[in-house]
Each structure stands twice: as C-alpha cells, then as structure tokens.
XYZ file of C-alpha atoms in Angstrom:
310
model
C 17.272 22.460 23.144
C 17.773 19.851 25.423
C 20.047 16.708 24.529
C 18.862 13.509 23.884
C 22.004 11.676 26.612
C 20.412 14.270 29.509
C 16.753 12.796 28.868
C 15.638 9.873 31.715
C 14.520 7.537 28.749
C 12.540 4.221 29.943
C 14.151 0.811 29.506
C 12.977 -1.548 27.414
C 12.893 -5.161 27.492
C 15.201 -6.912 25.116
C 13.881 -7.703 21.974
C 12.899 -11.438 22.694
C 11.324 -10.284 25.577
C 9.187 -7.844 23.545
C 8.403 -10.588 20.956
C 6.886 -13.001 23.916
C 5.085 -10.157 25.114
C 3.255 -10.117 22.204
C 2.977 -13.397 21.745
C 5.634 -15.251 20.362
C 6.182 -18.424 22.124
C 9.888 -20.770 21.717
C 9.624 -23.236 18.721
C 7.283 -26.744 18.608
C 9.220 -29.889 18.153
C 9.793 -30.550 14.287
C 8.200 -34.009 13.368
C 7.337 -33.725 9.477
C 9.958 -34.319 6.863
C 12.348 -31.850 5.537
C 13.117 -33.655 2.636
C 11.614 -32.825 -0.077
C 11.240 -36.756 -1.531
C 9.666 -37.289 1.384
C 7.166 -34.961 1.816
C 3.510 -35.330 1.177
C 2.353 -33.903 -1.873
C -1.483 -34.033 -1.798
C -2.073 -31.736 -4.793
C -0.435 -34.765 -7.040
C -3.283 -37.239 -5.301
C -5.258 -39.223 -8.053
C -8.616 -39.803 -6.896
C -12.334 -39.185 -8.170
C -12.366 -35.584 -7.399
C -16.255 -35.387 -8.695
C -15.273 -32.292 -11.697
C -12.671 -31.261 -14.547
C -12.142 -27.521 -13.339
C -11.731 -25.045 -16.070
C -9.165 -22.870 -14.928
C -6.509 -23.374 -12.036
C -3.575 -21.602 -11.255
C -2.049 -17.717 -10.583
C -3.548 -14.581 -11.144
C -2.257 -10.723 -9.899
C 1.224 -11.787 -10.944
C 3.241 -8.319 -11.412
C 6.382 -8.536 -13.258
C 8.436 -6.544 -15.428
C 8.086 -6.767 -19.144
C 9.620 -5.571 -22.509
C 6.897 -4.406 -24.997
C 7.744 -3.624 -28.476
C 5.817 -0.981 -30.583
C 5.307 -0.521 -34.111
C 4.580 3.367 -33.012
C 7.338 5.598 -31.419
C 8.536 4.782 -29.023
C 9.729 1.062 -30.651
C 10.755 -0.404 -27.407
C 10.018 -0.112 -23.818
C 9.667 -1.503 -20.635
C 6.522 -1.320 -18.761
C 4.532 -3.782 -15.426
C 2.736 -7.016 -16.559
C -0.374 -8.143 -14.686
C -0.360 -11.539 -15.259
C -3.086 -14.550 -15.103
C -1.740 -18.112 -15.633
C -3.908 -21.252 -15.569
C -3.923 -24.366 -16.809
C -7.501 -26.822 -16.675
C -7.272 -30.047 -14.698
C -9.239 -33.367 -15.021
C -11.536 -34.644 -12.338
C -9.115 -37.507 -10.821
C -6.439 -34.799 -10.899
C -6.482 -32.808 -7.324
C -4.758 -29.929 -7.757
C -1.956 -28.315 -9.617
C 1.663 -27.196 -9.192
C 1.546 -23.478 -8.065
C 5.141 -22.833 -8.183
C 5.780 -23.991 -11.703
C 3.573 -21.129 -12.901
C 5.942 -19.000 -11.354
C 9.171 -20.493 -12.287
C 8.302 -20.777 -15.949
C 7.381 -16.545 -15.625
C 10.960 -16.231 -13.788
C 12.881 -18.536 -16.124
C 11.866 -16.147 -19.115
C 12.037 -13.085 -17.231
C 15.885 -13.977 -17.040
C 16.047 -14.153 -20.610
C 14.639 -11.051 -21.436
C 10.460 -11.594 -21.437
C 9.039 -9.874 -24.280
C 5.455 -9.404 -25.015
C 4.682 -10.497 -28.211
C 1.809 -12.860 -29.814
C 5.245 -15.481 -30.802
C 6.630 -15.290 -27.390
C 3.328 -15.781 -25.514
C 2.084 -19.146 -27.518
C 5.608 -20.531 -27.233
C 5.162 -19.996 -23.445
C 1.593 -21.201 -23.338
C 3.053 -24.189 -24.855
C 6.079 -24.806 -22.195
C 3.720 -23.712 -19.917
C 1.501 -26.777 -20.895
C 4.244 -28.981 -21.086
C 6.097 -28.355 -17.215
C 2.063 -28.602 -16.067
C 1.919 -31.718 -17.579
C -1.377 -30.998 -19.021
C -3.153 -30.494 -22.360
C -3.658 -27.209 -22.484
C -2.654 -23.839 -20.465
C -3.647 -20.472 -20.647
C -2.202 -16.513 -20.082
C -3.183 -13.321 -20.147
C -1.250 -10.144 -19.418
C -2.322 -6.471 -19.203
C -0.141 -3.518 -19.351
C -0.070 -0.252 -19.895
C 1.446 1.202 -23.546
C 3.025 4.265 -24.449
C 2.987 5.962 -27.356
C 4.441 9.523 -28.775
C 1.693 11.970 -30.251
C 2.712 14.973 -31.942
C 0.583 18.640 -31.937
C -0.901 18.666 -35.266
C 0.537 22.455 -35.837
C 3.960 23.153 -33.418
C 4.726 19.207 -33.673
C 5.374 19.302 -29.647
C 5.594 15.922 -28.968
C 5.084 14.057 -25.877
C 3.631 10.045 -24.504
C 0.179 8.960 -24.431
C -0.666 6.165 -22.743
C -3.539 3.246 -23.365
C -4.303 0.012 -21.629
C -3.621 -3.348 -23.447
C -3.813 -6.432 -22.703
C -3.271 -9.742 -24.223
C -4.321 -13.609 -23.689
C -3.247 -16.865 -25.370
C -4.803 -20.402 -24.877
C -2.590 -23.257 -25.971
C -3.976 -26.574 -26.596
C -2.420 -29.839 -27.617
C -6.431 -30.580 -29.866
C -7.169 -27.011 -30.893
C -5.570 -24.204 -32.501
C -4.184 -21.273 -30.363
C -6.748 -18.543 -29.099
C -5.453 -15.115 -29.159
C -7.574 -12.620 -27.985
C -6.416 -8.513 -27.224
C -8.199 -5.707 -26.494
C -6.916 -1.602 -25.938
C -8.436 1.051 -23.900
C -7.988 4.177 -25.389
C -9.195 7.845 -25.225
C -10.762 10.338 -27.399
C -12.785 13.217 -28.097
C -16.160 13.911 -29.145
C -18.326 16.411 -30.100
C -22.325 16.122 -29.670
C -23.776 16.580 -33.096
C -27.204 17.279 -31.725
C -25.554 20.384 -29.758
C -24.269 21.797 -33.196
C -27.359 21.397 -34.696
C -29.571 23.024 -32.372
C -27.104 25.643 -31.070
C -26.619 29.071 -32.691
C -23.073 28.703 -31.683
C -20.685 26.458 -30.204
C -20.932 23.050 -29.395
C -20.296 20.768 -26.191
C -17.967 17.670 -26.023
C -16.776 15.291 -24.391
C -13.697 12.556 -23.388
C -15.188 9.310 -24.832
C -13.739 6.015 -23.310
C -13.399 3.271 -26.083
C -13.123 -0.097 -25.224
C -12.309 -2.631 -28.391
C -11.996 -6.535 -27.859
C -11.391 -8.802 -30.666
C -10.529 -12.633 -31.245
C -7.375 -12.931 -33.645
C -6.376 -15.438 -36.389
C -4.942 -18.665 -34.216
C -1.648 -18.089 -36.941
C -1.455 -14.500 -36.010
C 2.018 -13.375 -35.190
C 4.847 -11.049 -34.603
C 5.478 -10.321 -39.008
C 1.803 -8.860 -38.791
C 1.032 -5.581 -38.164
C 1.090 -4.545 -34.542
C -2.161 -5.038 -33.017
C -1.927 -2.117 -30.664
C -1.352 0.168 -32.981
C -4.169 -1.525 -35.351
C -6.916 -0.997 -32.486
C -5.753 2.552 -31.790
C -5.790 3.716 -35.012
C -9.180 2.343 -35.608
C -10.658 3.865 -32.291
C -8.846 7.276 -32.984
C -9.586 7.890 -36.526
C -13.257 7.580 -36.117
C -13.121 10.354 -32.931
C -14.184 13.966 -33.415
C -10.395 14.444 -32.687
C -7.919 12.747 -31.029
C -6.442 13.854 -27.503
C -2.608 15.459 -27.125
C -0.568 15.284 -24.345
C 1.028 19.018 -25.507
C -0.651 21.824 -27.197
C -0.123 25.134 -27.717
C -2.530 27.627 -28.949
C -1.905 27.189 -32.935
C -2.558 23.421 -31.962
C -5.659 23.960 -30.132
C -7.541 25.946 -32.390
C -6.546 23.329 -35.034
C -7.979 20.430 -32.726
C -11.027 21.968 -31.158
C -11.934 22.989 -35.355
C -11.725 19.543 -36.285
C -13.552 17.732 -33.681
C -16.234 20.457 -34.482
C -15.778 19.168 -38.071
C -16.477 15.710 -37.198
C -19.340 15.418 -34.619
C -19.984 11.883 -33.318
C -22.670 10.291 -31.139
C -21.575 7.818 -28.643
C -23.182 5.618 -31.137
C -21.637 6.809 -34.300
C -18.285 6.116 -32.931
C -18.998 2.378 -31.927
C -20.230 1.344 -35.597
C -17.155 3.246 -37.500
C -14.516 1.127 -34.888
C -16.471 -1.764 -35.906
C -16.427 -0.758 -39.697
C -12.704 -0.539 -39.349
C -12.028 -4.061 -37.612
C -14.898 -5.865 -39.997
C -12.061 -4.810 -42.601
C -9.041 -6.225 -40.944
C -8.772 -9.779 -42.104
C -7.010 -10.908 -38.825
C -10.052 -9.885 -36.430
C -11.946 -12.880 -36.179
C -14.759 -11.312 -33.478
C -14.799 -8.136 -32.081
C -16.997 -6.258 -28.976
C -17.040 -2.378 -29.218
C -17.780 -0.189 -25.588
C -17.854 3.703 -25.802
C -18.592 5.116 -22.826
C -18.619 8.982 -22.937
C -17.945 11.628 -19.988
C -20.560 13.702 -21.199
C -19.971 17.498 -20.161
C -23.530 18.876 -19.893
C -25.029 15.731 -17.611
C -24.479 14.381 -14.410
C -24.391 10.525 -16.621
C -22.143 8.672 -18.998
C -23.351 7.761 -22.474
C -22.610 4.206 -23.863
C -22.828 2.380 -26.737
C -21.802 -1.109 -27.982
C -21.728 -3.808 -30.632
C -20.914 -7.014 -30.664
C -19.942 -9.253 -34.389
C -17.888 -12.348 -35.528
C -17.231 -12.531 -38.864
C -17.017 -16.438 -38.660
C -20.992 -16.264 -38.683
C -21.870 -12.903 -39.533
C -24.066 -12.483 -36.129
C -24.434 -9.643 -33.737
C-alpha cells in the first residue's frame, strides 16, 4: 500500500485564510462598555409594560441530581430536567436569566438532592435572589427501583418516570404537586370470559398526578414509592425485569387471577390515593397497549378531596 509522504497532497490555505473564505471578516471597532456597572441592563427597566406575566424564566435545564428512595436501591444518582420560573409584575420588564442558573449551580456544588425539603427551601432562595414574591420548579427524572422474581428472587432495576414541582410564595402556602409513570400488566376480563381458554393481555401505561399537603415533607413516606405501589397493586400483575420459568408461570397465573379493564384499573389507583391523607387532588390516565387491536385503550378520573368533585 502506498505511503501517505509519496502521495502529491493539495495545499491548503492557512487556517485564517480558510475562515475568510467562508466568511469570517477581522473584528468591528469595540464601542459599548465592558464594564459591567456600566452596561445597560434593559431587563431591570421599570416602565408600564401593559401585563403581570405568569411564568418567566428557564426551562430544559439538564443537570445531575441525587435522588433518594425509600425502595432499594436507597440512593442514586440520576439527570434532572429542570423548569425554573418566577412571575413578574407589569412595570417589571424582564427577569434575571442567569440567577436561575447560578442558584441550580450553587446547590449542585453542595450536593443537590431531590427531595420535597430541599426543593421548597430552594423555591424560597430562589424567590429571594429574584427578588420577587413567589418562584416556581419542577424537575423530572427518571427512578430506579430493584424488583425481585416472585419464585427464583432474581433481582434486577425497573425504572419509572417522576417528576416533581414546588411553588413558593411569600402570601400562600407551598404547592407541591408529583406525578409517576409506571408500567404494568393486564389481562382483558372480557377475553376470559368469553374464551374457552386462555386469555389476551396487555402492557398498561399508568399515569397518576396528585396535589400534596403544602406541609408535606421528607419524614413522610416516600411519594414515589406511594404512587407505585398504588398503580402496581391494582395491575393484573406487575412487570419483572428477570424471570425464569418458575417465575413466569407464577406471573402469567396471577395476572390471569386478577383481570382488569383499562377502566377497572383507573378507579382502584384512585381508591388507593382517596385513602392517603397527604393527596390533596389526584388525575388517573391508563392507557393500555392492547395486543389484539391496532388502538390503545384509555381511561381516566379526575377528584380533589378538598370538594369531593370529579
């Protein structure tokens, strides 16, 4: 094979030459302040801006995180998506987009854990380096958890999607709201009926939201594992990451022992978190991936306790 040193290779320009080729052109002459004092700062204007805006600030904000678990495993590290907003007044123009940020770095450096405690007392200094009344964040993630076969005990991770928000506010009470993504299995009781044999299931997607107690905090139970257990006990059966024969005839009898419409399984979830005295409001989604159809069954419900309504 030939050598590279015998090849005729073509000269190129130099690399500033390349760059003005394609369009770079030298520096403009620098009028504008480098100073920070003296620099304008139009989002800090004061004027009659016509509306208060709801929300301003960051959102798409990836950043590691520390999760802890009151389900094996305890601790664990895992990607944030983070929202952060604060409202602003009408005669207010904008808001500081970098303080978002360093307030996120700041207690990234000390070790950011998300937790109900840790999130209101950020909402709070979030608030606070905003300068304004109230400030908001929300931060989705996913979270592991170990699941054991039911007969050989092979363990290995499942995985759901949480997510958390907090609202601080200097007049109101926190707002803590969560919700968890989880999967499941079930089984189509109208199949069992009508078959002489065998049934057909499916993977049922649950979806639970619920409002929280404002005083809601880190000594309570762990709210993942609360939602979980309330959208996995009601399922035909739950789903494994290992099995092994023993451990599939065990699960595939028991979700045949417990067939559940896509409707069933919304109103049991919502049975469960209508006991919990910490769910304020809660909205139930079950969407399954039915097996016989080209479509998607789905179901929900809707109900805060506060005034008993649907």
């Amino acid at each position: 094979m030939q050598q590279i040193d015998t090849i005729s290779l073509k000269k190129l320009p130099s690399k500033e030459e390349r760059h003005r080729l394609f369009g770079s052109v030298p520096p403009g002459e620098k009028k504008k302040p480098t100073e920070k004092s003296k620099m304008a700062d139009l989002q800090n204007v004061k004027r009659d801006f016509l509306f208060d805006l709801d929300a301003v600030g960051v959102a798409n904000v990836k950043y590691p995180v520390r999760v802890l678990s009151g389900q094996t495993p305890y601790e664990q590290t895992t990607i944030g998506t983070f929202t952060f907003s604060s409202s602003i007044p009408a005669n207010s123009k904008g808001t500081n987009m970098s303080r978002f940020m360093e307030l996120l770095e700041q207690y990234y450096q000390g070790g950011f854990t998300i937790s109900i405690d840790e999130l209101k007392q950020f909402t709070k200094d979030l608030a606070n380096k905003l300068e304004q009344d109230d400030a908001s964040v929300s931060v989705s993630f996913p979270w592991f958890y170990e699941r054991e076969a039911p007969q050989t005990l092979a363990s290995g991770l499942n995985h759901a999607e949480a997510s958390v928000s907090v609202r601080y506010s200097k007049h109101e009470d926190y707002q803590i709201n969560v919700s968890l993504k989880v999967q499941i299995t079930t089984l189509c009781p109208c199949s069992k009926e009508i078959s002489e044999y065998s049934a057909h299931n499916q993977r049922g997607n649950v979806t639970i939201e619920t409002e929280l107690e404002s005083n809601f905090s880190n000594a309570d139970d762990d709210w993942k594992v609360l939602l979980l257990e309330a959208a996995e006990s009601n399922a035909s059966a739950r789903l494994h990451p290992i099995l092994k024969r023993p451990d599939e005839k065990m699960v595939t009898e028991q979700a045949y022992e417990n067939p559940r419409f896509v409707e069933d399984m919304v109103r049991l979830i919502a049975a469960d978190l209508y006991e919990l005295p910490s769910v304020l409001k809660f909205h139930v989604s079950c969407r399954n991936e039915e097996s016989i159809h080209m479509h998607d069954a789905i179901a929900s419900v809707t109900y805060d306790k506060r005034d008993g309504q649907g």
